[in-house]
XYZ file of C-alpha atoms in Angstrom:
518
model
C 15.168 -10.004 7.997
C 16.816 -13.154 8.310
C 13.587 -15.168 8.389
C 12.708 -13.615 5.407
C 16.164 -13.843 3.379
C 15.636 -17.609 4.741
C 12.163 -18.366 3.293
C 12.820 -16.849 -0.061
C 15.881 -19.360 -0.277
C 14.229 -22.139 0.814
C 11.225 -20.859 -1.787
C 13.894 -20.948 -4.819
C 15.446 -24.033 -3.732
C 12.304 -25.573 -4.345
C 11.038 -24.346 -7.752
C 14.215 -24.957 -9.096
C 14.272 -28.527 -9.001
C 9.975 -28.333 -9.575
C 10.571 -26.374 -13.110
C 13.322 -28.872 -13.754
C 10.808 -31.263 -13.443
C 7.660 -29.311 -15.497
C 10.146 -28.292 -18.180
C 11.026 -31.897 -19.114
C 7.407 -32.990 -19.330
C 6.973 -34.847 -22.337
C 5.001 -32.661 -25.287
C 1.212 -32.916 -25.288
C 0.671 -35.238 -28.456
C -0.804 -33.261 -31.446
C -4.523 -32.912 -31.902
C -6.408 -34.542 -34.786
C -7.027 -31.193 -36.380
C -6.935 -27.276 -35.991
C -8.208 -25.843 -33.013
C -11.281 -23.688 -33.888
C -10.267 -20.471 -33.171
C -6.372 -19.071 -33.087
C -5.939 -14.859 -33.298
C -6.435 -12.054 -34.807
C -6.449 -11.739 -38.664
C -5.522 -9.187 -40.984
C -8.729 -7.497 -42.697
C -6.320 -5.782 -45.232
C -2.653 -5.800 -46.206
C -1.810 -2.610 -43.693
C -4.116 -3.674 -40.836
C -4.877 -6.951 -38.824
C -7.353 -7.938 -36.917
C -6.886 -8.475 -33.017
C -6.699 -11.984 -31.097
C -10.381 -13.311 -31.631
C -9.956 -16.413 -30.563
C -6.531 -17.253 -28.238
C -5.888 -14.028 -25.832
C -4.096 -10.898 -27.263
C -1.420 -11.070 -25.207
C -0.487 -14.548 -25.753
C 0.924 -14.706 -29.219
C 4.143 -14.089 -28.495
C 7.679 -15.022 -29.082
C 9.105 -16.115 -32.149
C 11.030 -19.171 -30.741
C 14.477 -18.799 -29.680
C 16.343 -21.187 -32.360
C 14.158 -19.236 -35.265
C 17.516 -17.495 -37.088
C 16.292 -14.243 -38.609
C 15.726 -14.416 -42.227
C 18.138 -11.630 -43.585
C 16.965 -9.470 -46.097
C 12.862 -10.652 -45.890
C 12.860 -10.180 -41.775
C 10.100 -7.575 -40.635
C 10.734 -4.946 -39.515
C 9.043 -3.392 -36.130
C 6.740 -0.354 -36.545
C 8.090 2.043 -34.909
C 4.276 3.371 -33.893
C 3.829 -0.454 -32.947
C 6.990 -0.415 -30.099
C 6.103 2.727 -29.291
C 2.142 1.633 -28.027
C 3.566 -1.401 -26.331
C 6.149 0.486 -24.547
C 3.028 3.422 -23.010
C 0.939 0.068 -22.716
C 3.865 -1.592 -20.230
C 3.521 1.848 -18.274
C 0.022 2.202 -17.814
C -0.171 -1.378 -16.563
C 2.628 -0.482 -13.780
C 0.255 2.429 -13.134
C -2.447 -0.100 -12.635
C -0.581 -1.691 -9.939
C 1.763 1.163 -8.089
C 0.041 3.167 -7.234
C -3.236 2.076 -8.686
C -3.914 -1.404 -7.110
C -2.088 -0.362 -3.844
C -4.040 2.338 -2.865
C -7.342 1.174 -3.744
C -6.517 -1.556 -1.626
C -4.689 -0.047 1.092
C -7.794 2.451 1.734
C -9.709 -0.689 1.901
C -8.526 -1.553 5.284
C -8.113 -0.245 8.623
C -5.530 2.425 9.165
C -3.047 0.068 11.313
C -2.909 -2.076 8.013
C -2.356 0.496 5.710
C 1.568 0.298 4.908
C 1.471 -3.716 5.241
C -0.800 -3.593 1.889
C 1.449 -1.025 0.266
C 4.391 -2.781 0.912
C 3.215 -6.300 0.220
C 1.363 -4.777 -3.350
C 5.243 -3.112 -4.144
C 7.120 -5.662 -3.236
C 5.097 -8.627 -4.618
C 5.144 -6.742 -7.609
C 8.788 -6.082 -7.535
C 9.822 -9.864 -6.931
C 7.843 -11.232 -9.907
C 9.256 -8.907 -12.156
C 12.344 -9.813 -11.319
C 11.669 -13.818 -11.159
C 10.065 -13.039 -14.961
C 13.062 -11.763 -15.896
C 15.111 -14.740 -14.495
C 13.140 -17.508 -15.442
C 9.456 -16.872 -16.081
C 9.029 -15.710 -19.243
C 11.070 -18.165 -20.608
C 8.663 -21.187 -19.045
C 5.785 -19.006 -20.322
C 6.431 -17.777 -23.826
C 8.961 -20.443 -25.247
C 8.440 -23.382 -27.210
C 8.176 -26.175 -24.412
C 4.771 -28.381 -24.479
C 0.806 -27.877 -23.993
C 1.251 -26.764 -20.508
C 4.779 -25.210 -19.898
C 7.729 -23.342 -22.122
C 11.418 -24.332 -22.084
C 14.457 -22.720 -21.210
C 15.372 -20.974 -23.933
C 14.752 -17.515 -22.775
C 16.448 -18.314 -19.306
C 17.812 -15.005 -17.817
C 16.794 -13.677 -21.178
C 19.309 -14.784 -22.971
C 19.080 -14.157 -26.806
C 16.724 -11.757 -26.869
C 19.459 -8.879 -28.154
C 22.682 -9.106 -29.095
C 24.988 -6.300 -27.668
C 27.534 -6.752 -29.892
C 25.932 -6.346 -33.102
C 23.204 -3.916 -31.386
C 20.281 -6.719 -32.850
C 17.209 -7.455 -31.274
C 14.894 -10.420 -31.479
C 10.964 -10.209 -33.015
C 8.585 -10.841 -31.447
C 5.100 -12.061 -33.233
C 1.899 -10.047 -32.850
C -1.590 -11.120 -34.486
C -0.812 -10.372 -37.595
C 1.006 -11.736 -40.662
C 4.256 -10.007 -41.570
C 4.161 -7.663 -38.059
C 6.700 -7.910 -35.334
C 7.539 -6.217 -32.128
C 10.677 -6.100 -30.513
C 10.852 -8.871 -28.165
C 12.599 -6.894 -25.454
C 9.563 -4.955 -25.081
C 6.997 -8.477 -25.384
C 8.827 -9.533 -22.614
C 8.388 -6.273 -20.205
C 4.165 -5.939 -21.274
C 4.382 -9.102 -19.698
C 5.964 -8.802 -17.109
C 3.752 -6.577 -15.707
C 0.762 -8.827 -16.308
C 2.854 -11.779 -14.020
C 3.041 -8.728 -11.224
C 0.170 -7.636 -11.011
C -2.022 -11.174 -10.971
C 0.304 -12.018 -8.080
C -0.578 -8.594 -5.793
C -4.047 -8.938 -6.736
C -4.164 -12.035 -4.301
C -2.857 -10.194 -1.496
C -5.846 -8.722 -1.007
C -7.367 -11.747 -0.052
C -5.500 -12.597 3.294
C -4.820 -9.019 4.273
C -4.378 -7.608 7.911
C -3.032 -10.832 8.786
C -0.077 -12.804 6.984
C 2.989 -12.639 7.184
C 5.147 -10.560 5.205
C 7.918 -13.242 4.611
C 5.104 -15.875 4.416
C 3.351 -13.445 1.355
C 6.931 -13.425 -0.612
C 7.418 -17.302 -0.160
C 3.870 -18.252 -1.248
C 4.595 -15.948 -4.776
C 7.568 -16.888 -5.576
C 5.608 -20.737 -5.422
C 2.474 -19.264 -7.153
C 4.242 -17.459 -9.681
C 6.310 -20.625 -10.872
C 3.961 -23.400 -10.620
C 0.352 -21.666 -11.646
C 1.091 -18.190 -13.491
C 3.898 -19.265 -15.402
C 2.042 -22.848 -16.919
C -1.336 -20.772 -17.345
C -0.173 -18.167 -19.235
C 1.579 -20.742 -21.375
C -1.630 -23.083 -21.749
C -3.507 -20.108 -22.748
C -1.162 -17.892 -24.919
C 1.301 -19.304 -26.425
C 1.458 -20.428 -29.950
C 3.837 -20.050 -33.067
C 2.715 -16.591 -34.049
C 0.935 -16.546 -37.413
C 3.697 -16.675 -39.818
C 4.653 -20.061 -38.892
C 1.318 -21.428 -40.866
C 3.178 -20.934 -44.121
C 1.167 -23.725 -45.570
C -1.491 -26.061 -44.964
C 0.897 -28.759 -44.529
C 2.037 -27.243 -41.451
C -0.818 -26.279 -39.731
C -1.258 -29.536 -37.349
C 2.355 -29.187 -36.527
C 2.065 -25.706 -35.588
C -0.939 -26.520 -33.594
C 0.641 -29.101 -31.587
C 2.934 -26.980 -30.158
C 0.509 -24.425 -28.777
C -0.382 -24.072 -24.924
C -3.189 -26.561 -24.293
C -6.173 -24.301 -23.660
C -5.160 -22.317 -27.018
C -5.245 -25.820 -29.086
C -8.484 -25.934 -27.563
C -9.638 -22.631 -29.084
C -9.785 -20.506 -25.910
C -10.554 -16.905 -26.371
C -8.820 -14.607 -23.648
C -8.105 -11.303 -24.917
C -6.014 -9.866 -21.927
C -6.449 -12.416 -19.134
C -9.610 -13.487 -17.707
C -8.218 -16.801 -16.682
C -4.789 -15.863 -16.832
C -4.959 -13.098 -14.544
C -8.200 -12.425 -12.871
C -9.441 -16.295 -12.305
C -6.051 -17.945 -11.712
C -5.512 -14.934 -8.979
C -9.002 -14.813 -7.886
C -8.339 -18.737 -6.860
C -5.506 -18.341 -5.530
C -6.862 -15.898 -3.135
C -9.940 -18.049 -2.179
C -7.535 -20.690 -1.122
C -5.823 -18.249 0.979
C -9.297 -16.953 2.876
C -9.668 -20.310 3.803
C -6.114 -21.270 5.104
C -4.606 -18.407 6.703
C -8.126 -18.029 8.480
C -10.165 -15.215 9.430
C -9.124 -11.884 10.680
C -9.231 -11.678 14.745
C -13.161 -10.386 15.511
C -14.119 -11.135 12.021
C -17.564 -10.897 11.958
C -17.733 -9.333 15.703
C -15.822 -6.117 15.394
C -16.087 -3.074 13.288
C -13.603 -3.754 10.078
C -14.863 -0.442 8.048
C -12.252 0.450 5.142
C -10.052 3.355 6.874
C -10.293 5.907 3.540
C -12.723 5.602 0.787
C -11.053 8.809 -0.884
C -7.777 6.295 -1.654
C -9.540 3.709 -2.571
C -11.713 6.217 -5.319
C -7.926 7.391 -6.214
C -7.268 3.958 -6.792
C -10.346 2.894 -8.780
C -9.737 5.361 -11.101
C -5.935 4.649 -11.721
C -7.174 1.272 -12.314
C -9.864 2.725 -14.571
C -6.868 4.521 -16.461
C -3.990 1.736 -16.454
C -6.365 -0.542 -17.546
C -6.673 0.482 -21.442
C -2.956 -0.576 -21.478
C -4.015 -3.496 -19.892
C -6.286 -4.354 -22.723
C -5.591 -2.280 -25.368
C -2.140 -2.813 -25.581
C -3.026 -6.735 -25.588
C -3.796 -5.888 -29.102
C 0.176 -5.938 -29.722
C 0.094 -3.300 -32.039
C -1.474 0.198 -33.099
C -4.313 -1.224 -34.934
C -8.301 -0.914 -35.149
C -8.859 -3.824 -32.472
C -6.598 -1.949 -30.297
C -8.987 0.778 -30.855
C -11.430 -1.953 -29.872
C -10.001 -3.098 -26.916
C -9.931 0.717 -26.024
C -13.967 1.588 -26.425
C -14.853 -1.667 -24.565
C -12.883 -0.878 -21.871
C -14.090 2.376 -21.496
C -18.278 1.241 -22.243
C -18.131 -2.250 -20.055
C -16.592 -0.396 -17.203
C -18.941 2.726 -17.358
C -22.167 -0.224 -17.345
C -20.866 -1.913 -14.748
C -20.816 1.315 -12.802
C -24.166 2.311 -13.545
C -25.055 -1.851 -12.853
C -23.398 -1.690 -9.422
C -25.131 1.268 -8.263
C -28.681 0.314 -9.194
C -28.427 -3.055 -7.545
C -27.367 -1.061 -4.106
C -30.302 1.362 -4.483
C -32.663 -1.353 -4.891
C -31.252 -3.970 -2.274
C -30.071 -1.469 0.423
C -32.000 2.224 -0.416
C -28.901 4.296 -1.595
C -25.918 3.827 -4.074
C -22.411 3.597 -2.166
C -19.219 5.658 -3.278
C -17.422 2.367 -2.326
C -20.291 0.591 -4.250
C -19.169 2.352 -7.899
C -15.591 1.933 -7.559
C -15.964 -1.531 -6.872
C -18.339 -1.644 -9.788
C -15.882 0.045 -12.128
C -13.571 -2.631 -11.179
C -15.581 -5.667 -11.951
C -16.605 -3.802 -15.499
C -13.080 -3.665 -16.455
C -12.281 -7.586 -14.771
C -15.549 -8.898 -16.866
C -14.202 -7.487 -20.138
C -10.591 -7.993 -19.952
C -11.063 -11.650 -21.271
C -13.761 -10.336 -24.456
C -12.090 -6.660 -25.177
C -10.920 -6.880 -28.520
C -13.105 -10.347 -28.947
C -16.854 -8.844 -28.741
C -18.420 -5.258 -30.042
C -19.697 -2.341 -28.582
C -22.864 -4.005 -27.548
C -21.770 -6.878 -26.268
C -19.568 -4.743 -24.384
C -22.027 -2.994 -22.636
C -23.922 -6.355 -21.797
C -20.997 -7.859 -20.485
C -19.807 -4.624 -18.482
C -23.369 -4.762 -16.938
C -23.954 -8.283 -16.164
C -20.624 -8.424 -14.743
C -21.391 -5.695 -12.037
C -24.454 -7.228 -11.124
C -22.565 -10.647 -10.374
C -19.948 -9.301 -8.915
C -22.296 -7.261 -6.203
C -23.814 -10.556 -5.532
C -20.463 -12.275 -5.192
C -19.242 -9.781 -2.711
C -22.392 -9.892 -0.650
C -24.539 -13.376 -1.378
C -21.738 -15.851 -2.102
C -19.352 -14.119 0.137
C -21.910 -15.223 3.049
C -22.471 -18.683 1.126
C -18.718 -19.604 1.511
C -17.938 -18.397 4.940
C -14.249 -16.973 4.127
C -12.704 -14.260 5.149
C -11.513 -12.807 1.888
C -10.386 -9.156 3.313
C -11.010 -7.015 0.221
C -13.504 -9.435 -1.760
C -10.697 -10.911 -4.816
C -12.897 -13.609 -5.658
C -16.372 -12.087 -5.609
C -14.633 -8.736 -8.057
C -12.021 -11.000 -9.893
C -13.453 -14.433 -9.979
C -16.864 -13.832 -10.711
C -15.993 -11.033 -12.997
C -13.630 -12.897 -15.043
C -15.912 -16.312 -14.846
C -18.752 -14.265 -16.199
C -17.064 -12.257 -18.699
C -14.921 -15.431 -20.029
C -18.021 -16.929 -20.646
C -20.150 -14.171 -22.532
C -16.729 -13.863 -24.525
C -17.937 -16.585 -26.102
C -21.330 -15.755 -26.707
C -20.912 -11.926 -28.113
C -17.727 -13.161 -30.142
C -20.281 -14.268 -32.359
C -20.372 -12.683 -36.270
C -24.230 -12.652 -35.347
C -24.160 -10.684 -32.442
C -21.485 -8.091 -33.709
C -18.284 -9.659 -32.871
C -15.243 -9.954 -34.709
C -15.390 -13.770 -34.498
C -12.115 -16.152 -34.810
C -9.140 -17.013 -37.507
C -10.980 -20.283 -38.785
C -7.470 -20.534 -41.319
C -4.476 -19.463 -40.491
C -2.410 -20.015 -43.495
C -4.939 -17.656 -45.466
C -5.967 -15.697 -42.526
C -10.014 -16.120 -43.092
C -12.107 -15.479 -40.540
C -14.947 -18.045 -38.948
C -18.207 -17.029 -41.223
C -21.637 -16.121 -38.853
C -22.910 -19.722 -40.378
C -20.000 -21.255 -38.814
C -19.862 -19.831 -35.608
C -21.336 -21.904 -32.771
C -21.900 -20.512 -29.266
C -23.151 -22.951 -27.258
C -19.432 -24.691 -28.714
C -17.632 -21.787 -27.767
C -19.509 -21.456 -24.763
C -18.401 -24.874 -23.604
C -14.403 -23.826 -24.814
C -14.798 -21.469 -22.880
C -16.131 -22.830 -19.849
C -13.061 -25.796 -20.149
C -10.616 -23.012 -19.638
C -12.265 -21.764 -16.700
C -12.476 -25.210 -15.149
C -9.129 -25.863 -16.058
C -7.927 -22.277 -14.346
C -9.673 -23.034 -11.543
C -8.355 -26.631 -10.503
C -5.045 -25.858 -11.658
C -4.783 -22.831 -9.555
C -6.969 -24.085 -6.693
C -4.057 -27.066 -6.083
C -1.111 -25.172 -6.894
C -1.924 -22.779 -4.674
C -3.392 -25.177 -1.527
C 0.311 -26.844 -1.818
C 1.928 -23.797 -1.761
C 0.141 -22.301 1.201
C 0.750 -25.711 2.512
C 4.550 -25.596 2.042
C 5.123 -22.412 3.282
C 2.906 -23.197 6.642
C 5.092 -25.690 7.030
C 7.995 -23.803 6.955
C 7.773 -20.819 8.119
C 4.600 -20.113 8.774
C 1.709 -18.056 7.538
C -0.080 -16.000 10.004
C 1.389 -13.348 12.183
C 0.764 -13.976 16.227
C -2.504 -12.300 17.682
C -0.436 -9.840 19.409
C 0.656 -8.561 16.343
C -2.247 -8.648 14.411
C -4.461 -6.529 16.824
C -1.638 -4.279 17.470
C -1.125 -3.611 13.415
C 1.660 -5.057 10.506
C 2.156 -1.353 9.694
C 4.090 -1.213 12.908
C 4.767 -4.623 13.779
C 5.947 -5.947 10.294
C 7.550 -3.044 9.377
C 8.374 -0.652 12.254
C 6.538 2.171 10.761
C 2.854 4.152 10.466
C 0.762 5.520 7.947
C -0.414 8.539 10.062
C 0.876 10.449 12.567
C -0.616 9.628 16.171
């Protein structure tokens, strides 16, 4: 206990003084003109259209120093709040119990409390760090690649005294949400990218060495992606056309550039996915990797978990909407059709390659259908959907099998090959089935009047190559951020627990304790 209370002080001493330092970055200059795609519009005065271009979770706060504007301030739909707030729940669903048990049946019974407790407790710490600092760096006015400190222990966001609450923007013109609960849907999205990286190095890290490396991650890649990707002004700071380049300019960098990520293919699924990759590869393989019998201990809780996954994830994606609208209904369908393909996708491509379709084989599908839409949900339709949901589980079988063996890294419960090839492939075909042509929604070419990209205008192979910038960008930013964390805390403390301990089990040697009776 003492090591641990030890490395997660030494771990906050350091990002302290490192988001000092990112805070007071100078401000990306201001592009020559308006990125080409932005949100959601509004298709008519009581509905708007979700994100189609920037992510639908992204649009977020209204900044900090914005005084409310008495008598002509919106006013939250109650129907709105009350979405977000079911949203925020089914994503915690997603992650305890959802993402801990199918993991924890992934590995071998001795294991099966060290995944538990390092999905719980991962999740728990970065709720609580979002709280303190990290929504603040991520959704406040700041420059292209990290927020300020505006939101710092949440300050501002309600005043007790006068029972007030701050707005917070959603896609549309004229719509808020309370800010309060912005800032919680969130914070489940920070929690679970983090635990899905444990996955990566289980059976073998150290517990104290998992918190240290977070807190590290959390700060120094989640926090600036989500920024870079998501944040903007909200869409009723482009009052005028006068404004527009200003407004731009202070916009995460990837969303200047027109990056569409509905609910976090880079932000969540790639940035983790990298993260994880690094991790194989440092922490090193399992002990008779390769050599010994490694067979996941119970199927039946990782099905259990598939399916909660399955469930949590409309919130995930619907709720990315930020409101009760059609394109949350949208986000819903696609969810539901990409994730039912990528099933059926999955299970064909083990009948062909190996003779016989695998339980373990279509709940690993369902999970890279809903990774490959979660970037294009409310940004593509129902066919492109079903495209991406099956191309997705076709990569991600080969990444879990033919690149897995390609790379040579021991990445316990395949993170990369589910989350980084499904969210590579399905940030990519966001950009291609976005398209007016193709039955997309498109983008917001103008935000002052709220028009939307014509099928003339679109381009894919331009959005295409948006898109693939934001990947690239993910992916370096993450894949150094996270080799100098692993780094750091190797240094310090150490990553890997002792041989003895990793053959005898974590569940007993980390934390004193068994899954299963004897």
């Amino acid at each position: 206990m003492k090591k641990l209370l030890a490395s997660l002080a030494l771990g906050l001493s350091l990002l302290t003084g490192g988001v000092a330092a990112l805070a007071e970055t100078p401000a990306a200059a201001p592009t020559a003109s308006a990125p080409a795609a932005s949100a959601s519009a509004e298709t008519k005065p009581t509905e708007a259209a979700a994100p189609a271009a920037a992510p639908a979770a992204a649009a977020a706060a209204v900044t900090a120093s914005a005084p409310a504007a008495a008598a002509s301030a919106p006013v939250p739909n109650k129907g709105d709040t009350a979405w977000m707030m079911v949203s925020t729940l089914l994503v915690i669903l997603m992650t305890v119990p959802g993402l801990a048990l199918f993991y924890g049946g992934l590995v071998r019974s001795k294991n099966m409390l060290s995944v538990l407790m390092q999905v719980l407790v991962t999740f728990s710490l970065i709720v609580v760090l979002w709280f303190l600092y990290g929504y603040s760096l991520a959704f406040t006015e700041g420059n292209a690649f990290i927020g300020g400190f505006d939101r710092l222990f949440m300050k501002g966001i309600w005043d007790n005294a006068a029972g007030t609450f701050a707005n917070a923007a959603t896609f549309s013109k004229g719509v808020v949400i309370p800010e309060i609960v912005f800032a919680a849907f969130q914070a489940t999205f920070a929690g679970i990218t983090c635990a899905l990286i444990v996955g990566a190095f289980a059976e073998r890290m150290k517990f104290s060495a998992v918190l240290m490396f977070m807190v590290l991650w959390f700060t120094f890649s989640y926090a600036p992606i989500a920024h870079m990707v998501w944040f903007w002004m909200g869409p009723d700071a482009y009052g005028t056309k006068d404004l527009v380049d200003a407004m731009n300019a202070k916009g995460g960098y990837l969303w200047q550039s027109g990056a569409l990520d509905f609910a976090g293919g880079t932000v969540v699924h790639i940035n983790a996915a990298v993260a994880g990759l690094v991790g194989a590869f440092m922490v090193g393989k399992r002990i008779g990797y390769g050599k010994e019998a490694m067979a996941p201990h119970s199927l039946t809780m990782t099905m259990v978990g598939a399916s909660l996954l399955w469930v949590g994830w409309f919130g995930f994606n619907a709720g990315s909407a930020l409101e009760a609208n059609g394109f949350a209904a949208l986000a819903f369908i696609n969810t539901f059709a990409a994730t039912a393909a990528a099933v059926l996708a999955w299970c064909l491509g083990e009948a062909l390659m190996r003779g016989k379709a695998s339980m373990l084989g279509g709940a690993s599908g369902a999970v890279a259908g809903l990774v490959a839409i979660t970037p294009a949900a409310g940004n593509v339709g129902i066919g492109g959907a079903l495209i991406i949901g099956a191309v997705g589980g076709f990569a991600c079988l080969w990444g879990v099998n033919g690149l897995k063996k390609i790379l040579k890294a021991d990445d316990s419960l395949d993170v990369f090959g589910v989350h980084g090839i499904g969210g590579i492939v399905g940030a990519l075909l966001t950009g291609v089935f976005n398209s007016p042509a193709l039955g997309g929604p498109g983008y917001v070419a103008d935000w002052v009047t709220a028009s939307m990209v014509t099928s003339a205008d679109y381009s894919i192979a331009s959005q295409v190559w948006v898109q693939a910038k934001a990947v690239l960008t993910t992916v370096v930013w993450s894949g150094v951020v996270s080799f100098i964390a692993f780094k750091v805390v190797d240094l310090t403390i150490g990553l890997r627990v002792s041989e003895e301990d990793e053959r005898e089990g974590l569940d007993i040697t980390s934390h004193g304790e068994t899954a299963y009776n004897r």
